Coordinates of C-alpha atoms and ligand atoms in Angstrom, one line a residue:
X1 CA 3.2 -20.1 3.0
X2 CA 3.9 -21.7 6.5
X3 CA 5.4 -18.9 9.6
X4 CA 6.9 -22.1 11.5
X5 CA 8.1 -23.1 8.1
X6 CA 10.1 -19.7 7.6
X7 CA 11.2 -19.8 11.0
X8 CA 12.6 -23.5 10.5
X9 CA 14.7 -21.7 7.9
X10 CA 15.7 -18.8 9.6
X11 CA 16.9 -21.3 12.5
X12 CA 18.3 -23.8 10.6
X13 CA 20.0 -21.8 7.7
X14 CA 22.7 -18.9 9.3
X15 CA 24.1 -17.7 6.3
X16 CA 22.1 -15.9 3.2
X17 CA 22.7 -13.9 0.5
X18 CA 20.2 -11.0 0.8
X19 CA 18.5 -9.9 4.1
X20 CA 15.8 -7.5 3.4
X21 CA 14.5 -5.8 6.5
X22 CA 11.0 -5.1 6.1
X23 CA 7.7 -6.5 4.2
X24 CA 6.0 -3.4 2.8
X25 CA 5.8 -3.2 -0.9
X26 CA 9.7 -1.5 -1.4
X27 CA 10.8 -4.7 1.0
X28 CA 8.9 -7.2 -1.1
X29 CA 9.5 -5.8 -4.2
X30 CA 13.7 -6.4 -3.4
X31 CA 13.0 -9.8 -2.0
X32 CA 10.8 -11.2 -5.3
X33 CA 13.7 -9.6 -7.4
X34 CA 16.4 -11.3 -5.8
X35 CA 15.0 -14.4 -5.5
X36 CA 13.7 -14.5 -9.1
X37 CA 17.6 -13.6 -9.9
X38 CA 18.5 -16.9 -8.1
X39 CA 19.9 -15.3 -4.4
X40 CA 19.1 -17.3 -1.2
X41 CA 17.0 -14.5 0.6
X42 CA 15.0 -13.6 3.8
X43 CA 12.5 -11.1 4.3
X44 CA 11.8 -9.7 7.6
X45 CA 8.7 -7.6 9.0
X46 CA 8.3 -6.9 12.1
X47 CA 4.5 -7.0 12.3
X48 CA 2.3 -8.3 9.8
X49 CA 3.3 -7.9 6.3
X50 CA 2.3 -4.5 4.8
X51 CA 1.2 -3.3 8.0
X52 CA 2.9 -0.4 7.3
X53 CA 2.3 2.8 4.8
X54 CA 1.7 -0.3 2.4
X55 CA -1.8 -1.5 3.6
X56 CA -3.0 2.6 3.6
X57 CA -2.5 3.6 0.3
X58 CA -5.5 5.7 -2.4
X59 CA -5.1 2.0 -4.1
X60 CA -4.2 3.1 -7.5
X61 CA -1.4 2.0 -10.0
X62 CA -0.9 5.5 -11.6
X63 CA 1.2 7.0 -13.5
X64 CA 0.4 9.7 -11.2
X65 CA -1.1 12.8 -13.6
X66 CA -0.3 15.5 -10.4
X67 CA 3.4 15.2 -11.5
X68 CA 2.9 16.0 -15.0
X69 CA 2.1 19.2 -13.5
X70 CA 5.3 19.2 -11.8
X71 CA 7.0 17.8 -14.9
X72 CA 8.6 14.9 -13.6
X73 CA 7.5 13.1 -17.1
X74 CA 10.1 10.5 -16.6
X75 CA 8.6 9.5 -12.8
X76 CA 5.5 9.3 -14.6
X77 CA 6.7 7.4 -18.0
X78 CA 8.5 4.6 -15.3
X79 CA 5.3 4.5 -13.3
X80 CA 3.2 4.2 -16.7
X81 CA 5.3 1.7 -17.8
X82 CA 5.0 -0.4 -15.2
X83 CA 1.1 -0.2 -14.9
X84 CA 1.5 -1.9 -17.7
X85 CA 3.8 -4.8 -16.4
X86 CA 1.1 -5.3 -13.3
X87 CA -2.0 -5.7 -15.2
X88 CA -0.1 -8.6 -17.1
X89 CA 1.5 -10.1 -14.4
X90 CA -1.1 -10.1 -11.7
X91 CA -4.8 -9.2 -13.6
X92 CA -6.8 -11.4 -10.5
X93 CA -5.2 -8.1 -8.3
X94 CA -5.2 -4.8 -10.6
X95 CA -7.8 -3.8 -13.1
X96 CA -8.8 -0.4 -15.4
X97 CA -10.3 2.1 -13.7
X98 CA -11.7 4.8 -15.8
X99 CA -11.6 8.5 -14.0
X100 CA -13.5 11.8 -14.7
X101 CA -12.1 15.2 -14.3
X102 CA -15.4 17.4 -13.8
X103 CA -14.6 20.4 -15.1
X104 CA -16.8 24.1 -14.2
X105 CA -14.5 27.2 -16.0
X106 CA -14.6 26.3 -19.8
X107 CA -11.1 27.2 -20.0
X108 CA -10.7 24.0 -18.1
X109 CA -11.6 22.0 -20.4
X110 CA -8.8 22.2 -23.1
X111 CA -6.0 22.9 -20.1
X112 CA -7.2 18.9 -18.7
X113 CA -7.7 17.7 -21.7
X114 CA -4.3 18.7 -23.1
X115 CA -2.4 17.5 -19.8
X116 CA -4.8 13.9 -20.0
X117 CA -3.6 13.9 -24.0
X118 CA 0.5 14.0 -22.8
X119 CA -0.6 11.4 -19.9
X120 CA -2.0 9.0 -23.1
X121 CA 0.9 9.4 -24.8
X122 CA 3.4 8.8 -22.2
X123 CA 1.8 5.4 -21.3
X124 CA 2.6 5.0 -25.1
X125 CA 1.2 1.3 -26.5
X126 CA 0.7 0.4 -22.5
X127 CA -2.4 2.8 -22.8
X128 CA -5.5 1.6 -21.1
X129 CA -7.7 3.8 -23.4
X130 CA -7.6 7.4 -24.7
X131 CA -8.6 9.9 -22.6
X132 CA -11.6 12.1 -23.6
X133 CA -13.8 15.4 -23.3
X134 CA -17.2 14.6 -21.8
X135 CA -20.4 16.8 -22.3
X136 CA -22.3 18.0 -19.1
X137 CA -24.9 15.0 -19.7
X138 CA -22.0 12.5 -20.4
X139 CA -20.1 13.6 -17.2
X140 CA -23.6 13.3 -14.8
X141 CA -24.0 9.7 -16.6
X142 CA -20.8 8.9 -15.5
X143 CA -20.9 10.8 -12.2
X144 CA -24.4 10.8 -10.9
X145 CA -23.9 12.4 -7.7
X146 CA -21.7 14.6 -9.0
X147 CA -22.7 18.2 -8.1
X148 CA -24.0 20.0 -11.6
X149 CA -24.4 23.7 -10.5
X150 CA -22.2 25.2 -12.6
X151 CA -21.1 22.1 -14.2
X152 CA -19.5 22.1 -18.1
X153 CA -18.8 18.8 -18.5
X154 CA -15.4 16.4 -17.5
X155 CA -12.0 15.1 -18.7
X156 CA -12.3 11.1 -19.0
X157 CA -8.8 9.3 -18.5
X158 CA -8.0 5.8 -17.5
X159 CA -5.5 4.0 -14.9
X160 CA -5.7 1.2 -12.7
X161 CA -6.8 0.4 -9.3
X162 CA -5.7 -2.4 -6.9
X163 CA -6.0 -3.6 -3.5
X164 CA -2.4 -2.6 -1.3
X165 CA -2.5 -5.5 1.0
X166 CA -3.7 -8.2 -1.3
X167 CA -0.8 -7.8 -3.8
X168 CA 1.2 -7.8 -0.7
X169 CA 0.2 -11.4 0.4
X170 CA 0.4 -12.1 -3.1
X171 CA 3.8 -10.8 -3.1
X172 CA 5.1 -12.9 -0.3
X173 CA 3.3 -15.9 -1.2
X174 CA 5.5 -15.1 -4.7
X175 CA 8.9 -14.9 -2.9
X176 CA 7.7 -18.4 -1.1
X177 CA 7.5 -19.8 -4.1
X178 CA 10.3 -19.0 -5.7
X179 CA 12.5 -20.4 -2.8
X180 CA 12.8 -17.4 -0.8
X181 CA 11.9 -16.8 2.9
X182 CA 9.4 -14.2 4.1
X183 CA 8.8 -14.2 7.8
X184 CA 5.6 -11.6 9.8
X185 CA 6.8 -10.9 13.6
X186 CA 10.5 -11.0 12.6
X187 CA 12.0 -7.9 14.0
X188 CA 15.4 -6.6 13.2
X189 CA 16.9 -5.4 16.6
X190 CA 20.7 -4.6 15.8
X191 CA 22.9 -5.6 12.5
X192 CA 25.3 -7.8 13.0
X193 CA 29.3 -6.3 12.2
X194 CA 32.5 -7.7 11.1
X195 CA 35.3 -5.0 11.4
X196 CA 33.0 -2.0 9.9
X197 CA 30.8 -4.1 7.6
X198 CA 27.5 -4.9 8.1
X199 CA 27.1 -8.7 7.8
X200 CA 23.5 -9.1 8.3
X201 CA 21.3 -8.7 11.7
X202 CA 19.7 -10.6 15.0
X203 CA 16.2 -11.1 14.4
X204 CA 14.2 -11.7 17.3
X205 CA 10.3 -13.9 16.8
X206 CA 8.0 -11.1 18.4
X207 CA 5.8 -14.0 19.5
X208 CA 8.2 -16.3 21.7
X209 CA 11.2 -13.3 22.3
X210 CA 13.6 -15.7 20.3
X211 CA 16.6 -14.3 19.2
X212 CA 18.4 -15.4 16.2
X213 CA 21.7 -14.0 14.6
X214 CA 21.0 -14.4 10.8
X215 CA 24.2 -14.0 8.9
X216 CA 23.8 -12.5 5.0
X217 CA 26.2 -11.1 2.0
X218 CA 23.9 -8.2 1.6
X219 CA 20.9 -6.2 4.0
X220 CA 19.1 -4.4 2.2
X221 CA 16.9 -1.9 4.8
X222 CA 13.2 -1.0 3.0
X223 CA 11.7 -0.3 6.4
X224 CA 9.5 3.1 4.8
X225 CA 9.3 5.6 7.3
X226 CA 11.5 3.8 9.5
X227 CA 14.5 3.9 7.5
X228 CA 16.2 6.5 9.3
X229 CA 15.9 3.8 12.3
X230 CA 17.8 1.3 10.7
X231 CA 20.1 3.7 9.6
X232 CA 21.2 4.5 13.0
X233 CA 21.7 0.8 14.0
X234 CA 24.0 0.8 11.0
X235 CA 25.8 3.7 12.0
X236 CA 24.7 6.6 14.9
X237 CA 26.3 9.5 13.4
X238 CA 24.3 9.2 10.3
X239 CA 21.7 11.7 9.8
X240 CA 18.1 11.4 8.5
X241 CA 17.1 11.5 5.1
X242 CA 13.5 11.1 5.4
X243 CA 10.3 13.5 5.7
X244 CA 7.1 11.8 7.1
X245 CA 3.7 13.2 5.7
X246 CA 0.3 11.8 6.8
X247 CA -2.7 10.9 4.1
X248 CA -5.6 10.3 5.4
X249 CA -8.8 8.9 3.5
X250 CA -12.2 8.1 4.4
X251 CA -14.3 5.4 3.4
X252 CA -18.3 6.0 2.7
X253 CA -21.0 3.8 1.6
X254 CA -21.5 4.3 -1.8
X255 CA -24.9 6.1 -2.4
X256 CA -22.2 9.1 -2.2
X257 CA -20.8 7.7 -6.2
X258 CA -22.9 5.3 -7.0
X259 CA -21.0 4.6 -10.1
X260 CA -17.8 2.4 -11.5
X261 CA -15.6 5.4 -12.5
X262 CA -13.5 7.1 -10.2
X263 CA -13.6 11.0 -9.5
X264 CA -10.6 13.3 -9.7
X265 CA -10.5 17.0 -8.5
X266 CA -7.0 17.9 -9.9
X267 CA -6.6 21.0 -7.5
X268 CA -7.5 21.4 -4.0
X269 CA -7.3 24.4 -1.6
X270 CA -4.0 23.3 -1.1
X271 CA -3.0 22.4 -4.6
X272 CA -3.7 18.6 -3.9
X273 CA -5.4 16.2 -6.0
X274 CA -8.3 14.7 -4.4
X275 CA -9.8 11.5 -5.2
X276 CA -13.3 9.7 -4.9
X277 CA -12.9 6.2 -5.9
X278 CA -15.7 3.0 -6.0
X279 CA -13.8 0.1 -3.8
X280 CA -14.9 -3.0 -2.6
X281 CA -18.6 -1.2 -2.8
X282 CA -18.0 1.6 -1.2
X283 CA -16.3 4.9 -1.9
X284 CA -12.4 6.0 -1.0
X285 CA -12.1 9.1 -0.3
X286 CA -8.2 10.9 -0.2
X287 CA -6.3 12.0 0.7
X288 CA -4.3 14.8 2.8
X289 CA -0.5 16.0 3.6
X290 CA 0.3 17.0 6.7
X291 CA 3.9 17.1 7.8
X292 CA 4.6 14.8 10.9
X293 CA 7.4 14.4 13.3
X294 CA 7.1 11.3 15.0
X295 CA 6.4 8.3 12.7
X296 CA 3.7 5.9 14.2
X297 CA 2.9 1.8 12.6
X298 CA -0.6 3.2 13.8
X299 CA -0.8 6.8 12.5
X300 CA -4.1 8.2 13.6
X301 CA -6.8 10.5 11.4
X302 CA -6.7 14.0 12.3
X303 CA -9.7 16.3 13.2
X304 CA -8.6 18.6 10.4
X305 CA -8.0 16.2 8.1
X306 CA -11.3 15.0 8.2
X307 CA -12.4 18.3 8.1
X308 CA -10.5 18.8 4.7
X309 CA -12.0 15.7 3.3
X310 CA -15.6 16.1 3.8
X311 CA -15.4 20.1 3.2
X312 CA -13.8 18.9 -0.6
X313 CA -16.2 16.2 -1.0
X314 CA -19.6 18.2 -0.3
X315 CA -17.8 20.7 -3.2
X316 CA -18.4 17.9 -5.7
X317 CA -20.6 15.9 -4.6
X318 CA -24.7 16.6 -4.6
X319 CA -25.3 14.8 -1.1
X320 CA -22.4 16.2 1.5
X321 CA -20.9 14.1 3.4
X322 CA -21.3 13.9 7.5
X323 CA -19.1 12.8 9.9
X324 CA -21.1 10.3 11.2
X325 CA -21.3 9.1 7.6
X326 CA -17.7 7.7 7.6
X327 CA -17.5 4.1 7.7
X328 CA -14.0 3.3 8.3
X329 CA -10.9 6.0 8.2
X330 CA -7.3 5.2 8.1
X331 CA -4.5 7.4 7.9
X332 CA -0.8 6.5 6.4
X333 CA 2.7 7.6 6.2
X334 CA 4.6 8.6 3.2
X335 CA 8.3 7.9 3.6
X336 CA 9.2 11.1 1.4
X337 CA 13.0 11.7 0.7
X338 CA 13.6 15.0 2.6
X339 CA 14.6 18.1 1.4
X340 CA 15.5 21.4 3.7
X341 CA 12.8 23.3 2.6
X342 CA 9.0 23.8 1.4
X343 CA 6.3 21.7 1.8
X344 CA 5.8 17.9 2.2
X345 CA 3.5 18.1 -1.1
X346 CA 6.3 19.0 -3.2
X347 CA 8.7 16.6 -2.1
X348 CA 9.7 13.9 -4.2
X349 CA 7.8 10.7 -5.0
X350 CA 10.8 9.1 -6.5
X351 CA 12.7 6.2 -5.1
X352 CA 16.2 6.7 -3.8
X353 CA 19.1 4.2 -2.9
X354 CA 21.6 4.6 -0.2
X355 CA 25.0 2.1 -0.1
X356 CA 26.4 3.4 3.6
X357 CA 29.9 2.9 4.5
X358 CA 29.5 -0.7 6.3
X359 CA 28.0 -1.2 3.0
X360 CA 23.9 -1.3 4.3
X361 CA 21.9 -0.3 1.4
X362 CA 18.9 1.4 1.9
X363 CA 15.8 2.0 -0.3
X364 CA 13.9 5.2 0.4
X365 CA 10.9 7.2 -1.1
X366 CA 8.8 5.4 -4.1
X367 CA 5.3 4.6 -4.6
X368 CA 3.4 1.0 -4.9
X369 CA 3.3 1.4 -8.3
X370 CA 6.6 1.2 -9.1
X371 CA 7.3 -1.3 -6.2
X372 CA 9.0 -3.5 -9.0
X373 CA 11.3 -1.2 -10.0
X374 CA 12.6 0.0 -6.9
X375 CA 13.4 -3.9 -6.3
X376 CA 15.0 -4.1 -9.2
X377 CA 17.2 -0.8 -9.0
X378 CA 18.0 -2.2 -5.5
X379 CA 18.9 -5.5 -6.6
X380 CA 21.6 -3.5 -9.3
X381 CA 23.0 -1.8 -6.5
X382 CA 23.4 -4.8 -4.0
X383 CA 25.7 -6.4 -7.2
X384 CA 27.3 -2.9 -8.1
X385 CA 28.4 -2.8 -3.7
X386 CA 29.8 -5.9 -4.5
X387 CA 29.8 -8.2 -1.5
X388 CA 27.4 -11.0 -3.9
X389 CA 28.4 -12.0 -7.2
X390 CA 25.8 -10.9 -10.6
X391 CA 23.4 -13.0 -11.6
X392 CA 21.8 -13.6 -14.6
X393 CA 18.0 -14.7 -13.3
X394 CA 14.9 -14.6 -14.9
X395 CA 14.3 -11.2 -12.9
X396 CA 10.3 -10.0 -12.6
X397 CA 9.7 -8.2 -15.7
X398 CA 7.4 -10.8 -17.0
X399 CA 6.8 -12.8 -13.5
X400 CA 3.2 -13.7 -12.8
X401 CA 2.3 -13.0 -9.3
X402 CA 0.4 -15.7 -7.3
X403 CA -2.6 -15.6 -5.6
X404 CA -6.2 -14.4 -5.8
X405 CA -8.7 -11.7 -5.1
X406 CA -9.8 -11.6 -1.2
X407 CA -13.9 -12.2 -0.3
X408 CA -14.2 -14.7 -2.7
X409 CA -15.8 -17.0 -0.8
X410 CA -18.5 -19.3 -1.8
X411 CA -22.1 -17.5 -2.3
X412 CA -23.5 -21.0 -0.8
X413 CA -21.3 -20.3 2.8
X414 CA -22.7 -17.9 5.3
X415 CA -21.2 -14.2 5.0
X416 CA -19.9 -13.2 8.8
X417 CA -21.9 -9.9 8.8
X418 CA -24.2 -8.5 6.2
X419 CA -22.3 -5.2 5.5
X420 CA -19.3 -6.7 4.9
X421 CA -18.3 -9.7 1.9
X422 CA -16.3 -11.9 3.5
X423 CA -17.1 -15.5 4.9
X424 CA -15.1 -18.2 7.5
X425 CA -13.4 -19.4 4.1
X426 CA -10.9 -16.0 3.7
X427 CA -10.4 -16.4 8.0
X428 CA -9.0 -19.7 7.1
X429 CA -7.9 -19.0 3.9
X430 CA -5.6 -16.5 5.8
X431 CA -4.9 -18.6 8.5
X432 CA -3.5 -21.4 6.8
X433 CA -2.3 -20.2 3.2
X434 CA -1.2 -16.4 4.0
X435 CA 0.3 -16.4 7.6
X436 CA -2.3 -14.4 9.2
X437 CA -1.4 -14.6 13.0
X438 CA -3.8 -12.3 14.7
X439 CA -7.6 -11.4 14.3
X440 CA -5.9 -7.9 13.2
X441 CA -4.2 -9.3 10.5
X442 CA -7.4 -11.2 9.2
X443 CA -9.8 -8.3 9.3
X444 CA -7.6 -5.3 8.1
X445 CA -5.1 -7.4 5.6
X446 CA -6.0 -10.3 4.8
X447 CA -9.7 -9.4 4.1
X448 CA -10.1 -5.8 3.9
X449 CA -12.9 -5.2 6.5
X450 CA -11.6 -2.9 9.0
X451 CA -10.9 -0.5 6.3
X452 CA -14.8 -1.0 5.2
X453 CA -16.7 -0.8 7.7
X454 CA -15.0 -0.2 11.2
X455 CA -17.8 -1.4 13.3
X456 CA -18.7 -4.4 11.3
X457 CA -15.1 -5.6 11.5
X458 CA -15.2 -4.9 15.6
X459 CA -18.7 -6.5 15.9
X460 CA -17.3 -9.7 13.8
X461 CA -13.9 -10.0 15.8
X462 CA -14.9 -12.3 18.3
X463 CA -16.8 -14.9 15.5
X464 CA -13.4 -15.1 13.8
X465 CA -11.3 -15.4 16.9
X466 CA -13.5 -18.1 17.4
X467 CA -12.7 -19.8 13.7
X468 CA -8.4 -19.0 14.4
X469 CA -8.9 -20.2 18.2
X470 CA -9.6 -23.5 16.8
X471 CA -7.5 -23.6 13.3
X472 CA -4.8 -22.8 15.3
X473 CA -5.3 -24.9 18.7
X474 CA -5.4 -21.9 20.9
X475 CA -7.4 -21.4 24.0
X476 CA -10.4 -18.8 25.0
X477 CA -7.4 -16.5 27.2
X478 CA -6.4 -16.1 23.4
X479 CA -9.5 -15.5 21.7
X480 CA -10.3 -12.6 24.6
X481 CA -7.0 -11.1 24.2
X482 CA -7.1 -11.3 20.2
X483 CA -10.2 -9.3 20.2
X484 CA -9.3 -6.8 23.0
X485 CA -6.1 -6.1 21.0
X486 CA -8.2 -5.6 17.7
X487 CA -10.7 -3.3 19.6
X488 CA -7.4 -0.8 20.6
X489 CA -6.5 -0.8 17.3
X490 CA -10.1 -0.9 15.5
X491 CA -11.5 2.0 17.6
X492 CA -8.9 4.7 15.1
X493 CA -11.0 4.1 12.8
X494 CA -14.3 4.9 13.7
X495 CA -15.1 8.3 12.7
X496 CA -14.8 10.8 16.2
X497 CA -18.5 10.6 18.2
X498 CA -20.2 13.8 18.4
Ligands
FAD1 C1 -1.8 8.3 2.0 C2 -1.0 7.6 1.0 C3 -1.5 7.2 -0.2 C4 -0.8 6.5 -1.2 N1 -1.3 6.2 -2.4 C5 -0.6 5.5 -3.3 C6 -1.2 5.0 -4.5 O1 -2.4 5.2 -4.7 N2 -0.4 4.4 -5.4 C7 0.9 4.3 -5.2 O2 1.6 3.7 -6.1 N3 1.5 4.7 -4.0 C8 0.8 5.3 -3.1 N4 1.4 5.7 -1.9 C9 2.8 5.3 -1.7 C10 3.0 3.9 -1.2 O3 1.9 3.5 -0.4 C11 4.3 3.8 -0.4 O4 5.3 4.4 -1.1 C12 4.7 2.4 -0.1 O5 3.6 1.7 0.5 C13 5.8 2.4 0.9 O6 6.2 1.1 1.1 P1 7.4 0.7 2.0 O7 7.7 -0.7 2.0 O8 8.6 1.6 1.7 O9 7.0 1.2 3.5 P2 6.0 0.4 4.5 O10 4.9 -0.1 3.9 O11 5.8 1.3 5.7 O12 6.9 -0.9 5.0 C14 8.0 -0.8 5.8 C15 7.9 -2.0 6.8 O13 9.1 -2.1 7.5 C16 8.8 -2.7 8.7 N5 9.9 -2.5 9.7 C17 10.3 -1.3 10.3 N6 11.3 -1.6 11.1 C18 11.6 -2.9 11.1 C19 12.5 -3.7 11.8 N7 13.3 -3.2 12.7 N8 12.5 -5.1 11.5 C20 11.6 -5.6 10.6 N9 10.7 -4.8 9.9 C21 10.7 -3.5 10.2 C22 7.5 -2.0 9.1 O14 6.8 -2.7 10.1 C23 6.8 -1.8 7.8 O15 5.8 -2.8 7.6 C24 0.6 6.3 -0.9 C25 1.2 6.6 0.3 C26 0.3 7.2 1.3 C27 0.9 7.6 2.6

């Protein structure tokens, strides 16, 4: 997966049938639809891909038990189901996770166990094992930080854990290979019209200000939060659809759960659930919901948010949490489908698709899990608008996804920092297989350091400028402006200095 090769084809090739604006995980999951249904189609994002909400997620392919509460069973069923389809068709990217409910009322204990008993049998013969009650000593074995004053014992269930930005390269190295075009630093700055139909857009290369008018049969917007944008190019008097709520998680090293199962505190102070999950040898902690205004590609942690997270944390866990503990925070925004009132936690988690007048459809709302889905309903309601015949592809029901796990590389080459995995194989790896442009995109998506360990990641910057520089024939001006740009960016997520 080549950029000057996907630019070649945006140049060369005016006319396609589906433009989809945007390469977060509702953007990719349209693209590898319609391209595994046989249309000629081009992905655009505007920065790197899944630099968005997408690379900022809790990481879990859930069926998602806080709506059970909520009884949205058939949101849940969908996403169930299609846990299911992702552990067959990528299993080098998502894996069983097992979680524990630690419960301390006795009363607790049958209302969990109950709820975790209607989760198992929603996920019907797509179950990855059957939830169960754990004793006090069973929970600790599994939890052993967990906090045991007052402790009765835990709910085990089971669901599936992944890595956001990983499955995204995997994604667009999927579209690649099916024939389809996915271009990083492609921006969408106006949609193109004939009469009052929108007839696809003018791209412009972020990197050399090139403009490029890319005819298409269909545009599909998935820009997240930035829908509403888009939606405005398409037509100003529309009004906005979309809510924007920031999560925020911290990352710690994991003496804090020093275990492989997953916790789950099913009710916060504010009604949440809250989770403490083992990644990449440390531990995620998330996340929060706090109503923004102004969406941001580079939302930023807020004091009270950190607050709430290491408040909840030292509740459960026996060693509390510090500030200066954090390794790496990052905060994201959910692109929630708005409604007039209450709060952003209530809103819905389901997807929603818009055909406007001029005939731009948009996709709104959804979850990672269900990224497949949402393609696929999309895909339905480009052919039911009508402006590209139906096709009968193979679709991506039973599609393997390509590629494979980051900070694999060799145990024999030299890691670039001891805290952190990865090794000048995944900098080159992502320079010449996965379209990694900047040191950014090396050390937040294509490895995952910046999200493990902030100052690692800033202290390694310059070493893999360095390795790029020279992959990619550029000159020391670049490598110092590379890592000054990665500082700015790099310095969010350290935790606050006292
Ligand atoms: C804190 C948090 C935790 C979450 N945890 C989970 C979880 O554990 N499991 C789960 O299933 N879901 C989870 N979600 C939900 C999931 O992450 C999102 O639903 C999903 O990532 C949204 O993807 P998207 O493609 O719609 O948006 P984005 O990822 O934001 O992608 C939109 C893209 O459009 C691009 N774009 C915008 N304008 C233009 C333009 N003019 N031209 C070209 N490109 C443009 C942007 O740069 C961006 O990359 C979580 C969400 C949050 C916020």
């Amino acid at each position: 997966m080549r950029r000057e090769d996907s630019l070649r084809q945006i140049e060369e090739h005016r006319q396609w049938d589906l433009l989809v604006i945007g390469g977060g995980a509702s953007g990719l999951g349209v693209a590898l639809e319609a391209v595994s249904r046989g249309y000629r189609t081009l992905l655009v994002e505007q920065h790197d891909f899944s630099k968005g909400t997408s690379s900022r997620s809790t990481k879990l392919i859930h069926g998602g038990v806080r709506y059970l509460r909520q009884g949205n069973f058939t949101l849940v069923r969908d996403a169930l189901r299609e846990r299911g389809r992702l552990i067959r068709n990528a299993p080098h990217l998502v894996h069983d996770l097992a979680f524990v409910v630690p419960v301390y009322r006795w009363r607790d204990i049958g209302f969990y166990g109950s709820g975790l008993k209607l989760y198992d049998f929603l996920s019907g013969r797509l179950s990855l094992g059957k939830s169960r009650i754990l004793s006090r000593t069973e929970t600790i074995q599994r939890l052993p930080s967990i906090r045991t004053t007052g402790l009765k014992g835990g709910v085990l269930y089971h669901d599936a854990q992944f890595d956001d930005s990983r499955l995204a390269i995997s994604l667009a190295q999927s579209i690649t290979a099916l024939g389809g075009v996915a271009a990083n630093y492609v921006q969408v700055v106006s949609l193109l019209k004939a009469g009052r139909k929108t007839v696809g857009a003018a791209v412009k290369d972020v990197f050399s200000g090139a403009v490029y008018e890319v005819a298409a049969r269909a545009t599909v917007n998935a820009t997240g939060v930035f829908a509403d944008q888009i939606r405005h190019l398409d037509d100003a008097a529309e009004s906005p659809v979309l809510a924007a709520s920031q999560g925020t998680h911290i990352v710690l090293d994991s003496s804090f759960l020093p275990a492989s199962t997953a916790l789950m505190v099913p009710k916060t102070e504010d009604g949440r659930v809250l989770f403490a999950i083992p990644w990449h040898n440390r531990v995620l902690i998330g996340t929060t919901d706090v109503p923004l205004k102004e969406v941001s590609l580079e939302p930023v942690p807020l004091a009270q948010e950190l607050d709430f997270l290491l408040r909840h944390a030292a509740l459960y866990l026996n060693k509390a949490p510090k500030v200066s503990d954090i390794l790496s925070m990052f905060a994201g925004i959910r692109p929630l489908v708005s409604s007039k009132q209450g709060p952003t936690s209530a809103l819905s988690r389901d997807h929603q698709i818009l055909v406007s007048n001029s005939g731009l459809v948009s996709l709104v709302g959804g979850k990672w899990t269900i990224y497949r889905k949402m393609g696929e309903d999309t895909v339905d309601a480009v052919e039911k608008a009508g402006t590209i015949e139906r096709r009968r592809g193979a679709g991506t029901s039973d599609l393997r996804i390509q590629g494979a796990d980051a900070g694999n590389g060799t145990e024999q080459v030299e890691r670039l920092h001891p805290s952190l995995p990865h090794t000048r194989y995944d900098v080159l790896r992502g320079v010449k297989e996965e379209m990694a442009c900047t040191v950014e995109d090396v050390l937040a998506r294509r490895t995952r350091a910046l999200f493990l360990d902030a100052r690692a990641a800033i202290e390694i910057a310059p070493a893999v400028a360095a390795i790029m520089a020279e992959e990619l024939g550029c000159g020391p001006d670049w490598e110092e402006q590379q890592v000054a740009s990665f500082r700015a960016v790099a310095k969010n997520y350290l935790p606050p200095q006292k």
